Amino acid sequence: MTTNNMKQDISISMDNFDYLDGVINQVYSLTTFIVANDNYKTMPRTTLASLLWTVSDRIGGVLTDCVDMYFGELSGEQLKFEQLLIQAKSVLDALRNSEDLGGLTGEHLSNVIWLADGLLEDAIKELGKMLTRSDEQAA
């Protein structure tokens, strides 16, 4: 229990922050690559589905790993970060699990992937707001 005189410790270690930052930037770069310059138009649908699975799988791994990363209560930034990741994963899973990418083509397919890309971009912004502590303090 915290009182007004006690400072809540809401933070993550620098190692965990670096891990989250690295993974989320990787998957964000991949979704950006897919839609930038209409790259999705020239790749086989099976390749596109595999790339979307890769992004979704990595996000799922981050969400699993996040459970033990935080010190103290979950902050608003941490909660929003995880919610944005869940939303991006849900969009990608719905797309890749539907038959033939939901039958979407062209601009409609691009818009759905851009939606996930935008959610990942927002998650990166929320991650940047999180408080961190040195790994020595975390021990």
mmCIF file of N, CA and C in Angstrom, residues 40-138:
data_model
loop_
_atom_site.group_PDB
_atom_site.id
_atom_site.type_symbol
_atom_site.label_atom_id
_atom_site.label_comp_id
_atom_site.label_asym_id
_atom_site.label_seq_id
_atom_site.Cartn_x
_atom_site.Cartn_y
_atom_site.Cartn_z
ATOM 1 N N TYR A 40 3.936 -4.701 -50.614
ATOM 2 C CA TYR A 40 3.019 -5.825 -50.455
ATOM 3 C C TYR A 40 2.415 -6.255 -51.793
ATOM 4 N N LYS A 41 2.359 -5.352 -52.773
ATOM 5 C CA LYS A 41 1.751 -5.661 -54.066
ATOM 6 C C LYS A 41 2.588 -6.641 -54.880
ATOM 7 N N THR A 42 3.905 -6.618 -54.673
ATOM 8 C CA THR A 42 4.774 -7.448 -55.495
ATOM 9 C C THR A 42 5.167 -8.764 -54.834
ATOM 10 N N MET A 43 4.833 -8.952 -53.567
ATOM 11 C CA MET A 43 5.220 -10.201 -52.909
ATOM 12 C C MET A 43 4.071 -11.207 -52.949
ATOM 13 N N PRO A 44 4.428 -12.487 -53.031
ATOM 14 C CA PRO A 44 3.379 -13.514 -53.004
ATOM 15 C C PRO A 44 2.568 -13.415 -51.710
ATOM 16 N N ARG A 45 1.293 -13.739 -51.769
ATOM 17 C CA ARG A 45 0.412 -13.633 -50.595
ATOM 18 C C ARG A 45 0.905 -14.522 -49.463
ATOM 19 N N THR A 46 1.492 -15.677 -49.790
ATOM 20 C CA THR A 46 2.011 -16.553 -48.734
ATOM 21 C C THR A 46 3.184 -15.895 -48.017
ATOM 22 N N THR A 47 4.020 -15.177 -48.747
ATOM 23 C CA THR A 47 5.138 -14.456 -48.129
ATOM 24 C C THR A 47 4.609 -13.346 -47.230
ATOM 25 N N LEU A 48 3.638 -12.622 -47.719
ATOM 26 C CA LEU A 48 3.034 -11.548 -46.932
ATOM 27 C C LEU A 48 2.411 -12.117 -45.654
ATOM 28 N N ALA A 49 1.685 -13.203 -45.770
ATOM 29 C CA ALA A 49 1.075 -13.826 -44.595
ATOM 30 C C ALA A 49 2.150 -14.271 -43.603
ATOM 31 N N SER A 50 3.265 -14.790 -44.110
ATOM 32 C CA SER A 50 4.367 -15.218 -43.233
ATOM 33 C C SER A 50 4.999 -14.031 -42.519
ATOM 34 N N LEU A 51 5.168 -12.921 -43.216
ATOM 35 C CA LEU A 51 5.728 -11.721 -42.590
ATOM 36 C C LEU A 51 4.788 -11.185 -41.515
ATOM 37 N N LEU A 52 3.498 -11.189 -41.796
ATOM 38 C CA LEU A 52 2.520 -10.738 -40.807
ATOM 39 C C LEU A 52 2.524 -11.669 -39.595
ATOM 40 N N TRP A 53 2.690 -12.966 -39.823
ATOM 41 C CA TRP A 53 2.786 -13.917 -38.716
ATOM 42 C C TRP A 53 4.020 -13.616 -37.876
ATOM 43 N N THR A 54 5.146 -13.307 -38.529
ATOM 44 C CA THR A 54 6.370 -12.983 -37.810
ATOM 45 C C THR A 54 6.155 -11.787 -36.886
ATOM 46 N N VAL A 55 5.537 -10.744 -37.404
ATOM 47 C CA VAL A 55 5.258 -9.547 -36.591
ATOM 48 C C VAL A 55 4.356 -9.911 -35.418
ATOM 49 N N SER A 56 3.280 -10.623 -35.700
ATOM 50 C CA SER A 56 2.335 -11.011 -34.656
ATOM 51 C C SER A 56 3.003 -11.888 -33.596
ATOM 52 N N ASP A 57 3.816 -12.825 -34.028
ATOM 53 C CA ASP A 57 4.500 -13.726 -33.100
ATOM 54 C C ASP A 57 5.460 -12.964 -32.191
ATOM 55 N N ARG A 58 6.200 -12.018 -32.766
ATOM 56 C CA ARG A 58 7.133 -11.211 -31.960
ATOM 57 C C ARG A 58 6.375 -10.348 -30.950
ATOM 58 N N ILE A 59 5.257 -9.779 -31.371
ATOM 59 C CA ILE A 59 4.442 -8.984 -30.442
ATOM 60 C C ILE A 59 3.938 -9.877 -29.314
ATOM 61 N N GLY A 60 3.482 -11.081 -29.648
ATOM 62 C CA GLY A 60 3.023 -12.019 -28.635
ATOM 63 C C GLY A 60 4.117 -12.352 -27.632
ATOM 64 N N GLY A 61 5.349 -12.504 -28.120
ATOM 65 C CA GLY A 61 6.483 -12.759 -27.231
ATOM 66 C C GLY A 61 6.742 -11.601 -26.288
ATOM 67 N N VAL A 62 6.649 -10.393 -26.812
ATOM 68 C CA VAL A 62 6.843 -9.199 -25.969
ATOM 69 C C VAL A 62 5.769 -9.128 -24.895
ATOM 70 N N LEU A 63 4.529 -9.376 -25.274
ATOM 71 C CA LEU A 63 3.437 -9.318 -24.296
ATOM 72 C C LEU A 63 3.629 -10.354 -23.193
ATOM 73 N N THR A 64 4.115 -11.526 -23.551
ATOM 74 C CA THR A 64 4.405 -12.557 -22.550
ATOM 75 C C THR A 64 5.543 -12.116 -21.643
ATOM 76 N N ASP A 65 6.591 -11.559 -22.240
ATOM 77 C CA ASP A 65 7.760 -11.126 -21.473
ATOM 78 C C ASP A 65 7.458 -9.949 -20.559
ATOM 79 N N CYS A 66 6.518 -9.100 -20.950
ATOM 80 C CA CYS A 66 6.205 -7.895 -20.176
ATOM 81 C C CYS A 66 5.714 -8.202 -18.769
ATOM 82 N N VAL A 67 5.142 -9.364 -18.593
ATOM 83 C CA VAL A 67 4.530 -9.718 -17.312
ATOM 84 C C VAL A 67 5.501 -9.517 -16.152
ATOM 85 N N ASP A 68 6.754 -9.874 -16.335
ATOM 86 C CA ASP A 68 7.732 -9.806 -15.245
ATOM 87 C C ASP A 68 8.703 -8.621 -15.346
ATOM 88 N N MET A 69 8.424 -7.666 -16.195
ATOM 89 C CA MET A 69 9.386 -6.589 -16.436
ATOM 90 C C MET A 69 9.203 -5.358 -15.571
ATOM 91 N N TYR A 70 8.029 -5.151 -15.044
ATOM 92 C CA TYR A 70 7.747 -3.889 -14.383
ATOM 93 C C TYR A 70 7.973 -3.974 -12.886
ATOM 94 N N PHE A 71 8.412 -2.855 -12.335
ATOM 95 C CA PHE A 71 8.529 -2.703 -10.886
ATOM 96 C C PHE A 71 7.353 -1.871 -10.425
ATOM 97 N N GLY A 72 6.749 -2.234 -9.332
ATOM 98 C CA GLY A 72 5.633 -1.457 -8.807
ATOM 99 C C GLY A 72 4.369 -1.701 -9.600
ATOM 100 N N GLU A 73 3.418 -0.822 -9.418
ATOM 101 C CA GLU A 73 2.138 -0.938 -10.112
ATOM 102 C C GLU A 73 2.309 -0.577 -11.580
ATOM 103 N N LEU A 74 1.393 -1.070 -12.387
ATOM 104 C CA LEU A 74 1.411 -0.788 -13.813
ATOM 105 C C LEU A 74 1.048 0.680 -14.036
ATOM 106 N N SER A 75 1.921 1.402 -14.722
ATOM 107 C CA SER A 75 1.652 2.818 -14.994
ATOM 108 C C SER A 75 0.740 2.961 -16.206
ATOM 109 N N GLY A 76 0.236 4.156 -16.387
ATOM 110 C CA GLY A 76 -0.613 4.437 -17.539
ATOM 111 C C GLY A 76 0.106 4.197 -18.845
ATOM 112 N N GLU A 77 1.386 4.562 -18.911
ATOM 113 C CA GLU A 77 2.169 4.366 -20.130
ATOM 114 C C GLU A 77 2.346 2.882 -20.418
ATOM 115 N N GLN A 78 2.635 2.105 -19.375
ATOM 116 C CA GLN A 78 2.835 0.673 -19.567
ATOM 117 C C GLN A 78 1.545 0.005 -20.023
ATOM 118 N N LEU A 79 0.436 0.407 -19.421
ATOM 119 C CA LEU A 79 -0.850 -0.149 -19.803
ATOM 120 C C LEU A 79 -1.190 0.213 -21.252
ATOM 121 N N LYS A 80 -1.007 1.470 -21.603
ATOM 122 C CA LYS A 80 -1.302 1.908 -22.979
ATOM 123 C C LYS A 80 -0.377 1.212 -23.975
ATOM 124 N N PHE A 81 0.905 1.042 -23.615
ATOM 125 C CA PHE A 81 1.874 0.340 -24.458
ATOM 126 C C PHE A 81 1.367 -1.072 -24.767
ATOM 127 N N GLU A 82 0.961 -1.786 -23.731
ATOM 128 C CA GLU A 82 0.496 -3.157 -23.922
ATOM 129 C C GLU A 82 -0.826 -3.200 -24.693
ATOM 130 N N GLN A 83 -1.715 -2.254 -24.427
ATOM 131 C CA GLN A 83 -2.991 -2.213 -25.156
ATOM 132 C C GLN A 83 -2.756 -1.976 -26.648
ATOM 133 N N LEU A 84 -1.840 -1.092 -26.989
ATOM 134 C CA LEU A 84 -1.532 -0.825 -28.391
ATOM 135 C C LEU A 84 -0.944 -2.056 -29.063
ATOM 136 N N LEU A 85 -0.083 -2.782 -28.342
ATOM 137 C CA LEU A 85 0.483 -4.010 -28.901
ATOM 138 C C LEU A 85 -0.594 -5.062 -29.119
ATOM 139 N N ILE A 86 -1.507 -5.195 -28.162
ATOM 140 C CA ILE A 86 -2.598 -6.155 -28.300
ATOM 141 C C ILE A 86 -3.474 -5.796 -29.504
ATOM 142 N N GLN A 87 -3.751 -4.508 -29.680
ATOM 143 C CA GLN A 87 -4.557 -4.081 -30.819
ATOM 144 C C GLN A 87 -3.854 -4.382 -32.141
ATOM 145 N N ALA A 88 -2.561 -4.069 -32.236
ATOM 146 C CA ALA A 88 -1.808 -4.341 -33.467
ATOM 147 C C ALA A 88 -1.791 -5.838 -33.756
ATOM 148 N N LYS A 89 -1.555 -6.647 -32.724
ATOM 149 C CA LYS A 89 -1.527 -8.099 -32.892
ATOM 150 C C LYS A 89 -2.895 -8.608 -33.348
ATOM 151 N N SER A 90 -3.955 -8.083 -32.785
ATOM 152 C CA SER A 90 -5.307 -8.506 -33.159
ATOM 153 C C SER A 90 -5.607 -8.188 -34.619
ATOM 154 N N VAL A 91 -5.224 -6.998 -35.060
ATOM 155 C CA VAL A 91 -5.439 -6.607 -36.458
ATOM 156 C C VAL A 91 -4.675 -7.553 -37.382
ATOM 157 N N LEU A 92 -3.406 -7.800 -37.071
ATOM 158 C CA LEU A 92 -2.595 -8.667 -37.922
ATOM 159 C C LEU A 92 -3.095 -10.108 -37.896
ATOM 160 N N ASP A 93 -3.484 -10.591 -36.716
ATOM 161 C CA ASP A 93 -3.994 -11.958 -36.614
ATOM 162 C C ASP A 93 -5.287 -12.126 -37.410
ATOM 163 N N ALA A 94 -6.173 -11.156 -37.321
ATOM 164 C CA ALA A 94 -7.431 -11.223 -38.075
ATOM 165 C C ALA A 94 -7.149 -11.261 -39.571
ATOM 166 N N LEU A 95 -6.204 -10.479 -40.005
ATOM 167 C CA LEU A 95 -5.866 -10.425 -41.423
ATOM 168 C C LEU A 95 -5.221 -11.724 -41.884
ATOM 169 N N ARG A 96 -4.222 -12.174 -41.161
ATOM 170 C CA ARG A 96 -3.480 -13.350 -41.624
ATOM 171 C C ARG A 96 -4.241 -14.650 -41.410
ATOM 172 N N ASN A 97 -5.162 -14.697 -40.447
ATOM 173 C CA ASN A 97 -5.930 -15.915 -40.198
ATOM 174 C C ASN A 97 -7.158 -16.047 -41.096
ATOM 175 N N SER A 98 -7.513 -14.977 -41.774
ATOM 176 C CA SER A 98 -8.638 -15.058 -42.690
ATOM 177 C C SER A 98 -8.148 -15.667 -44.006
ATOM 178 N N GLU A 99 -9.043 -16.308 -44.702
ATOM 179 C CA GLU A 99 -8.662 -16.963 -45.945
ATOM 180 C C GLU A 99 -8.182 -15.930 -46.960
ATOM 181 N N ASP A 100 -7.024 -16.178 -47.511
ATOM 182 C CA ASP A 100 -6.427 -15.305 -48.532
ATOM 183 C C ASP A 100 -6.401 -13.848 -48.092
ATOM 184 N N LEU A 101 -5.962 -13.628 -46.856
ATOM 185 C CA LEU A 101 -5.861 -12.284 -46.284
ATOM 186 C C LEU A 101 -7.187 -11.535 -46.353
ATOM 187 N N GLY A 102 -8.250 -12.272 -46.102
ATOM 188 C CA GLY A 102 -9.583 -11.670 -46.075
ATOM 189 C C GLY A 102 -10.082 -11.239 -47.439
ATOM 190 N N GLY A 103 -9.397 -11.684 -48.486
ATOM 191 C CA GLY A 103 -9.784 -11.283 -49.827
ATOM 192 C C GLY A 103 -9.472 -9.822 -50.121
ATOM 193 N N LEU A 104 -8.762 -9.187 -49.194
ATOM 194 C CA LEU A 104 -8.433 -7.779 -49.393
ATOM 195 C C LEU A 104 -7.308 -7.634 -50.412
ATOM 196 N N THR A 105 -7.397 -6.633 -51.197
ATOM 197 C CA THR A 105 -6.349 -6.319 -52.165
ATOM 198 C C THR A 105 -6.145 -4.812 -52.187
ATOM 199 N N GLY A 106 -5.080 -4.427 -52.829
ATOM 200 C CA GLY A 106 -4.818 -3.018 -53.074
ATOM 201 C C GLY A 106 -4.879 -2.137 -51.850
ATOM 202 N N GLU A 107 -5.606 -1.048 -51.990
ATOM 203 C CA GLU A 107 -5.660 -0.031 -50.950
ATOM 204 C C GLU A 107 -6.290 -0.544 -49.654
ATOM 205 N N HIS A 108 -7.267 -1.432 -49.757
ATOM 206 C CA HIS A 108 -7.905 -1.967 -48.548
ATOM 207 C C HIS A 108 -6.903 -2.774 -47.722
ATOM 208 N N LEU A 109 -6.118 -3.610 -48.384
ATOM 209 C CA LEU A 109 -5.097 -4.390 -47.691
ATOM 210 C C LEU A 109 -4.048 -3.464 -47.081
ATOM 211 N N SER A 110 -3.637 -2.486 -47.849
ATOM 212 C CA SER A 110 -2.657 -1.516 -47.371
ATOM 213 C C SER A 110 -3.162 -0.778 -46.135
ATOM 214 N N ASN A 111 -4.427 -0.377 -46.142
ATOM 215 C CA ASN A 111 -4.994 0.360 -45.010
ATOM 216 C C ASN A 111 -4.989 -0.462 -43.729
ATOM 217 N N VAL A 112 -5.273 -1.745 -43.838
ATOM 218 C CA VAL A 112 -5.287 -2.604 -42.650
ATOM 219 C C VAL A 112 -3.866 -2.746 -42.089
ATOM 220 N N ILE A 113 -2.902 -2.940 -42.961
ATOM 221 C CA ILE A 113 -1.515 -3.063 -42.491
ATOM 222 C C ILE A 113 -1.027 -1.726 -41.934
ATOM 223 N N TRP A 114 -1.418 -0.620 -42.558
ATOM 224 C CA TRP A 114 -1.058 0.713 -42.040
ATOM 225 C C TRP A 114 -1.654 0.931 -40.653
ATOM 226 N N LEU A 115 -2.851 0.395 -40.425
ATOM 227 C CA LEU A 115 -3.462 0.508 -39.103
ATOM 228 C C LEU A 115 -2.571 -0.145 -38.057
ATOM 229 N N ALA A 116 -2.129 -1.377 -38.329
ATOM 230 C CA ALA A 116 -1.225 -2.065 -37.400
ATOM 231 C C ALA A 116 0.089 -1.298 -37.261
ATOM 232 N N ASP A 117 0.587 -0.780 -38.360
ATOM 233 C CA ASP A 117 1.825 -0.003 -38.357
ATOM 234 C C ASP A 117 1.682 1.236 -37.475
ATOM 235 N N GLY A 118 0.554 1.922 -37.581
ATOM 236 C CA GLY A 118 0.304 3.106 -36.756
ATOM 237 C C GLY A 118 0.193 2.763 -35.276
ATOM 238 N N LEU A 119 -0.429 1.623 -34.971
ATOM 239 C CA LEU A 119 -0.527 1.190 -33.569
ATOM 240 C C LEU A 119 0.852 0.889 -33.000
ATOM 241 N N LEU A 120 1.715 0.280 -33.819
ATOM 242 C CA LEU A 120 3.085 0.010 -33.366
ATOM 243 C C LEU A 120 3.858 1.316 -33.159
ATOM 244 N N GLU A 121 3.658 2.278 -34.044
ATOM 245 C CA GLU A 121 4.306 3.584 -33.887
ATOM 246 C C GLU A 121 3.862 4.249 -32.578
ATOM 247 N N ASP A 122 2.574 4.164 -32.277
ATOM 248 C CA ASP A 122 2.065 4.731 -31.024
ATOM 249 C C ASP A 122 2.636 3.990 -29.814
ATOM 250 N N ALA A 123 2.800 2.666 -29.932
ATOM 251 C CA ALA A 123 3.381 1.877 -28.837
ATOM 252 C C ALA A 123 4.819 2.323 -28.568
ATOM 253 N N ILE A 124 5.566 2.621 -29.611
ATOM 254 C CA ILE A 124 6.942 3.111 -29.458
ATOM 255 C C ILE A 124 6.946 4.438 -28.707
ATOM 256 N N LYS A 125 5.989 5.304 -29.018
ATOM 257 C CA LYS A 125 5.887 6.591 -28.310
ATOM 258 C C LYS A 125 5.584 6.383 -26.833
ATOM 259 N N GLU A 126 4.682 5.455 -26.525
ATOM 260 C CA GLU A 126 4.356 5.167 -25.123
ATOM 261 C C GLU A 126 5.552 4.556 -24.403
ATOM 262 N N LEU A 127 6.295 3.701 -25.087
ATOM 263 C CA LEU A 127 7.483 3.107 -24.488
ATOM 264 C C LEU A 127 8.477 4.192 -24.098
ATOM 265 N N GLY A 128 8.615 5.203 -24.937
ATOM 266 C CA GLY A 128 9.529 6.307 -24.649
ATOM 267 C C GLY A 128 9.145 7.118 -23.422
ATOM 268 N N LYS A 129 7.896 7.024 -22.993
ATOM 269 C CA LYS A 129 7.440 7.761 -21.812
ATOM 270 C C LYS A 129 7.678 6.997 -20.512
ATOM 271 N N MET A 130 8.014 5.709 -20.612
ATOM 272 C CA MET A 130 8.168 4.895 -19.405
ATOM 273 C C MET A 130 9.407 5.286 -18.622
ATOM 274 N N LEU A 131 9.281 5.215 -17.314
ATOM 275 C CA LEU A 131 10.420 5.468 -16.442
ATOM 276 C C LEU A 131 11.308 4.236 -16.422
ATOM 277 N N THR A 132 12.612 4.478 -16.440
ATOM 278 C CA THR A 132 13.560 3.366 -16.385
ATOM 279 C C THR A 132 14.458 3.534 -15.172
ATOM 280 N N ARG A 133 15.116 2.461 -14.811
ATOM 281 C CA ARG A 133 16.094 2.490 -13.741
ATOM 282 C C ARG A 133 17.274 1.650 -14.170
ATOM 283 N N SER A 134 18.417 1.956 -13.602
ATOM 284 C CA SER A 134 19.607 1.203 -13.957
ATOM 285 C C SER A 134 19.438 -0.240 -13.519
ATOM 286 N N ASP A 135 20.156 -1.119 -14.158
ATOM 287 C CA ASP A 135 20.046 -2.537 -13.825
ATOM 288 C C ASP A 135 20.578 -2.829 -12.424
ATOM 289 N N GLU A 136 21.499 -1.995 -11.928
ATOM 290 C CA GLU A 136 22.001 -2.161 -10.566
ATOM 291 C C GLU A 136 20.884 -1.851 -9.560
ATOM 292 N N GLN A 137 20.081 -0.831 -9.845
ATOM 293 C CA GLN A 137 18.957 -0.484 -8.971
ATOM 294 C C GLN A 137 17.889 -1.567 -9.001
ATOM 295 N N ALA A 138 17.772 -2.234 -10.133
ATOM 296 C CA ALA A 138 16.749 -3.257 -10.284
ATOM 297 C C ALA A 138 17.067 -4.515 -9.487
#
